[in-house]
mmCIF file of C-alpha atoms and ligand atoms in Angstrom:
data_model
loop_
_atom_site.group_PDB
_atom_site.id
_atom_site.type_symbol
_atom_site.label_atom_id
_atom_site.label_comp_id
_atom_site.label_asym_id
_atom_site.label_seq_id
_atom_site.Cartn_x
_atom_site.Cartn_y
_atom_site.Cartn_z
ATOM 1 C CA THR A 1 0.000 0.000 0.000
ATOM 2 C CA GLU A 2 0.909 3.622 -0.474
ATOM 3 C CA GLN A 3 2.481 6.121 1.917
ATOM 4 C CA THR A 4 2.342 9.917 1.901
ATOM 5 C CA PHE A 5 4.094 12.725 3.737
ATOM 6 C CA ILE A 6 1.812 15.142 5.591
ATOM 7 C CA MET A 7 3.095 18.178 7.479
ATOM 8 C CA ILE A 8 1.086 20.450 9.787
ATOM 9 C CA LYS A 9 2.639 23.851 9.127
ATOM 10 C CA PRO A 10 3.541 26.337 11.914
ATOM 11 C CA ASP A 11 0.127 28.077 11.745
ATOM 12 C CA GLY A 12 -1.664 24.752 12.195
ATOM 13 C CA VAL A 13 0.474 23.952 15.241
ATOM 14 C CA GLN A 14 0.018 27.451 16.751
ATOM 15 C CA ARG A 15 -3.739 27.348 16.169
ATOM 16 C CA GLY A 16 -4.206 24.013 17.913
ATOM 17 C CA LEU A 17 -5.171 22.059 14.804
ATOM 18 C CA ILE A 18 -2.834 19.076 15.317
ATOM 19 C CA GLY A 19 -5.522 16.853 16.805
ATOM 20 C CA GLU A 20 -8.088 17.915 14.210
ATOM 21 C CA VAL A 21 -5.791 17.001 11.308
ATOM 22 C CA ILE A 22 -4.735 13.682 12.814
ATOM 23 C CA SER A 23 -8.347 12.859 13.601
ATOM 24 C CA ARG A 24 -9.461 13.392 10.001
ATOM 25 C CA PHE A 25 -6.792 11.074 8.603
ATOM 26 C CA GLU A 26 -7.463 8.468 11.307
ATOM 27 C CA LYS A 27 -11.227 8.515 10.828
ATOM 28 C CA LYS A 28 -10.871 8.176 7.070
ATOM 29 C CA GLY A 29 -9.108 4.859 7.600
ATOM 30 C CA PHE A 30 -5.445 5.718 7.084
ATOM 31 C CA TYR A 31 -2.670 4.602 9.413
ATOM 32 C CA LEU A 32 -0.120 6.847 11.121
ATOM 33 C CA ARG A 33 3.321 5.341 10.512
ATOM 34 C CA ALA A 34 5.606 8.109 11.811
ATOM 35 C CA MET A 35 5.268 11.486 13.513
ATOM 36 C CA LYS A 36 7.431 14.185 15.070
ATOM 37 C CA LEU A 37 7.133 17.825 16.188
ATOM 38 C CA ILE A 38 10.215 19.691 14.960
ATOM 39 C CA SER A 39 11.533 23.101 14.019
ATOM 40 C CA VAL A 40 13.464 22.942 10.772
ATOM 41 C CA GLU A 41 16.397 25.018 9.526
ATOM 42 C CA ARG A 42 16.047 27.341 6.565
ATOM 43 C CA SER A 43 18.248 25.066 4.413
ATOM 44 C CA PHE A 44 16.011 22.090 5.210
ATOM 45 C CA ALA A 45 12.823 24.001 4.307
ATOM 46 C CA GLU A 46 14.492 25.072 1.048
ATOM 47 C CA LYS A 47 15.271 21.440 0.275
ATOM 48 C CA HIS A 48 11.699 20.346 1.003
ATOM 49 C CA TYR A 49 10.285 23.001 -1.360
ATOM 50 C CA ALA A 50 13.227 22.903 -3.837
ATOM 51 C CA ASP A 51 10.868 22.532 -6.825
ATOM 52 C CA LEU A 52 9.452 25.994 -6.038
ATOM 53 C CA SER A 53 12.808 27.812 -5.644
ATOM 54 C CA SER A 54 12.237 29.984 -8.741
ATOM 55 C CA LYS A 55 8.803 31.193 -7.587
ATOM 56 C CA PRO A 56 8.392 34.791 -6.362
ATOM 57 C CA PHE A 57 6.795 33.551 -3.114
ATOM 58 C CA PHE A 58 9.653 31.125 -2.307
ATOM 59 C CA GLY A 59 11.313 33.415 0.270
ATOM 60 C CA GLY A 60 8.038 33.990 2.088
ATOM 61 C CA LEU A 61 7.225 30.279 1.948
ATOM 62 C CA VAL A 62 10.547 29.352 3.580
ATOM 63 C CA GLU A 63 10.054 32.086 6.233
ATOM 64 C CA TYR A 64 6.622 30.622 6.961
ATOM 65 C CA ILE A 65 7.864 27.041 7.348
ATOM 66 C CA VAL A 66 10.718 28.018 9.702
ATOM 67 C CA SER A 67 8.518 30.368 11.766
ATOM 68 C CA GLY A 68 7.693 27.682 14.348
ATOM 69 C CA PRO A 69 7.529 23.961 14.921
ATOM 70 C CA VAL A 70 5.792 21.725 12.396
ATOM 71 C CA VAL A 71 4.341 18.235 12.760
ATOM 72 C CA ALA A 72 5.828 15.835 10.222
ATOM 73 C CA MET A 73 3.889 12.629 9.595
ATOM 74 C CA VAL A 74 3.797 9.574 7.374
ATOM 75 C CA TRP A 75 0.343 8.183 6.630
ATOM 76 C CA GLU A 76 -0.337 4.867 4.918
ATOM 77 C CA GLY A 77 -3.339 3.413 3.101
ATOM 78 C CA LYS A 78 -5.006 2.769 -0.215
ATOM 79 C CA GLN A 79 -4.376 5.700 -2.605
ATOM 80 C CA VAL A 80 -3.370 7.805 0.397
ATOM 81 C CA VAL A 81 -1.357 10.269 -1.730
ATOM 82 C CA SER A 82 -4.224 11.473 -3.922
ATOM 83 C CA THR A 83 -6.866 10.978 -1.231
ATOM 84 C CA GLY A 84 -4.704 12.814 1.288
ATOM 85 C CA ARG A 85 -4.592 15.763 -1.127
ATOM 86 C CA LYS A 86 -8.398 15.677 -1.222
ATOM 87 C CA LEU A 87 -8.581 15.792 2.577
ATOM 88 C CA VAL A 88 -6.108 18.711 2.516
ATOM 89 C CA GLY A 89 -8.000 20.686 -0.154
ATOM 90 C CA ALA A 90 -6.945 23.207 -2.791
ATOM 91 C CA THR A 91 -3.756 25.241 -2.305
ATOM 92 C CA ASN A 92 -5.700 28.516 -2.009
ATOM 93 C CA PRO A 93 -7.939 28.054 1.052
ATOM 94 C CA LEU A 94 -10.601 30.404 -0.337
ATOM 95 C CA ALA A 95 -10.918 28.042 -3.314
ATOM 96 C CA ALA A 96 -10.774 24.913 -1.157
ATOM 97 C CA GLU A 97 -14.099 23.134 -0.663
ATOM 98 C CA PRO A 98 -15.749 23.213 2.760
ATOM 99 C CA GLY A 99 -15.137 19.808 4.311
ATOM 100 C CA THR A 100 -11.450 19.916 3.407
ATOM 101 C CA ILE A 101 -8.857 20.948 5.983
ATOM 102 C CA ARG A 102 -7.867 24.127 4.137
ATOM 103 C CA GLY A 103 -11.492 24.837 3.225
ATOM 104 C CA ASP A 104 -12.567 24.585 6.850
ATOM 105 C CA PHE A 105 -9.623 26.163 8.662
ATOM 106 C CA ALA A 106 -7.705 28.633 6.480
ATOM 107 C CA VAL A 107 -8.017 31.875 4.500
ATOM 108 C CA ASP A 108 -4.651 32.865 2.973
ATOM 109 C CA ILE A 109 -2.526 30.766 0.598
ATOM 110 C CA GLY A 110 0.565 31.608 2.648
ATOM 111 C CA ARG A 111 -1.121 30.332 5.837
ATOM 112 C CA ASN A 112 -2.768 27.164 4.557
ATOM 113 C CA VAL A 113 -2.142 24.977 7.624
ATOM 114 C CA ILE A 114 -0.956 21.759 6.001
ATOM 115 C CA HIS A 115 1.242 20.157 3.342
ATOM 116 C CA GLY A 116 0.534 16.922 1.482
ATOM 117 C CA SER A 117 2.741 15.146 -1.075
ATOM 118 C CA ASP A 118 1.497 15.629 -4.631
ATOM 119 C CA SER A 119 2.678 12.297 -6.139
ATOM 120 C CA VAL A 120 3.816 8.854 -5.046
ATOM 121 C CA GLU A 121 7.343 9.683 -6.237
ATOM 122 C CA ASN A 122 7.470 12.975 -4.292
ATOM 123 C CA ALA A 123 6.010 11.222 -1.249
ATOM 124 C CA ARG A 124 8.887 8.745 -1.355
ATOM 125 C CA LYS A 125 11.440 11.582 -1.589
ATOM 126 C CA GLU A 126 9.809 13.636 1.175
ATOM 127 C CA ILE A 127 9.551 10.642 3.546
ATOM 128 C CA ALA A 128 13.252 9.921 2.985
ATOM 129 C CA LEU A 129 14.111 13.595 3.653
ATOM 130 C CA TRP A 130 12.017 13.970 6.818
ATOM 131 C CA PHE A 131 12.424 10.464 8.274
ATOM 132 C CA PRO A 132 15.970 9.289 7.455
ATOM 133 C CA GLU A 133 15.775 7.212 10.671
ATOM 134 C CA GLY A 134 13.116 4.998 9.060
ATOM 135 C CA ILE A 135 9.528 4.119 9.859
ATOM 136 C CA ALA A 136 7.932 1.587 12.182
ATOM 137 C CA GLU A 137 5.655 -1.172 10.883
ATOM 138 C CA TRP A 138 2.454 -2.015 12.695
ATOM 139 C CA LYS A 139 -0.930 -3.408 11.786
ATOM 140 C CA SER A 140 -4.135 -1.819 13.030
ATOM 141 C CA ALA A 141 -6.618 -4.174 14.677
ATOM 142 C CA GLN A 142 -9.326 -2.344 12.698
ATOM 143 C CA HIS A 143 -7.776 -3.206 9.351
ATOM 144 C CA SER A 144 -10.332 -5.743 8.112
ATOM 145 C CA TRP A 145 -13.182 -3.399 9.127
ATOM 146 C CA ILE A 146 -11.853 -0.710 6.773
ATOM 147 C CA TYR A 147 -10.262 -2.676 3.926
ATOM 148 C CA GLU A 148 -11.758 -5.629 2.034
ATOM 149 C CA ALA A 149 -9.508 -8.662 1.993
HETATM 150 P P1 GTP B 201 1.978 22.000 -0.252
HETATM 151 O O1 GTP B 201 1.143 20.845 0.168
HETATM 152 O O2 GTP B 201 2.401 22.898 0.884
HETATM 153 O O3 GTP B 201 3.123 21.577 -1.129
HETATM 154 O O4 GTP B 201 0.975 22.936 -1.124
HETATM 155 P P2 GTP B 201 0.420 22.624 -2.583
HETATM 156 O O5 GTP B 201 1.014 21.373 -3.121
HETATM 157 O O6 GTP B 201 -1.061 22.716 -2.500
HETATM 158 O O7 GTP B 201 0.962 23.885 -3.395
HETATM 159 P P3 GTP B 201 2.434 24.104 -4.011
HETATM 160 O O8 GTP B 201 3.293 22.906 -3.798
HETATM 161 O O9 GTP B 201 2.269 24.629 -5.375
HETATM 162 O O10 GTP B 201 2.974 25.312 -3.102
HETATM 163 C C1 GTP B 201 3.572 25.064 -1.842
HETATM 164 C C2 GTP B 201 3.112 26.111 -0.862
HETATM 165 O O11 GTP B 201 3.584 27.387 -1.306
HETATM 166 C C3 GTP B 201 1.602 26.298 -0.767
HETATM 167 O O12 GTP B 201 0.985 25.413 0.135
HETATM 168 C C4 GTP B 201 1.492 27.732 -0.287
HETATM 169 O O13 GTP B 201 1.687 27.817 1.140
HETATM 170 C C5 GTP B 201 2.655 28.400 -1.000
HETATM 171 N N1 GTP B 201 2.201 29.000 -2.247
HETATM 172 C C6 GTP B 201 1.873 28.384 -3.407
HETATM 173 N N2 GTP B 201 1.490 29.251 -4.347
HETATM 174 C C7 GTP B 201 1.571 30.477 -3.755
HETATM 175 C C8 GTP B 201 1.298 31.787 -4.202
HETATM 176 O O14 GTP B 201 0.900 32.029 -5.342
HETATM 177 N N3 GTP B 201 1.513 32.808 -3.295
HETATM 178 C C9 GTP B 201 1.939 32.553 -2.029
HETATM 179 N N4 GTP B 201 2.124 33.586 -1.201
HETATM 180 N N5 GTP B 201 2.196 31.331 -1.572
HETATM 181 C C10 GTP B 201 2.010 30.300 -2.412
HETATM 182 MG MG1 MG B 202 3.055 20.974 -3.116
#
């Protein structure tokens, strides 16, 4: 099954949305495989968002990500990369549908609470960047109540 990298950005941590975000992914039927609360260095944030380094908002984006601790997580489940993006919602929170995390909890694009990997390949790269120590395996006792055999 698939894994994705989800990060609660500094605004989400400051606003007390950690539990809300985790709860939505848990209730959907995805499994938390790794999690840590950390403050990252500028160079690390630049590496995470390297694909956007030519964008005019890149400096502000890096400032935002280093402005406080973030919660880095790995979630696992069927099509969790694309479905995780649906739970997260559109990049611009004012365009994000109600019922999505950004649609329910954010206003500005530069304060959009959460990151989710945009492809299986980028998820793999981001998980390797954020969790070089590796990820624990475990099986939820609920598994057969969520997933058909
Ligand atoms: P992430 O899950 O954080 O990667 O967001 P995304 O995949 O929905 O969008 P993208 O990767 O294109 O951009 C990364 C982040 O940069 C966004 O989540 C925003 O916080 C910020 N960003 C993207 N586009 C803009 C923009 O036009 N203006 C500003 N100020 N910030 C932007
Ligand atoms: Mg992105």
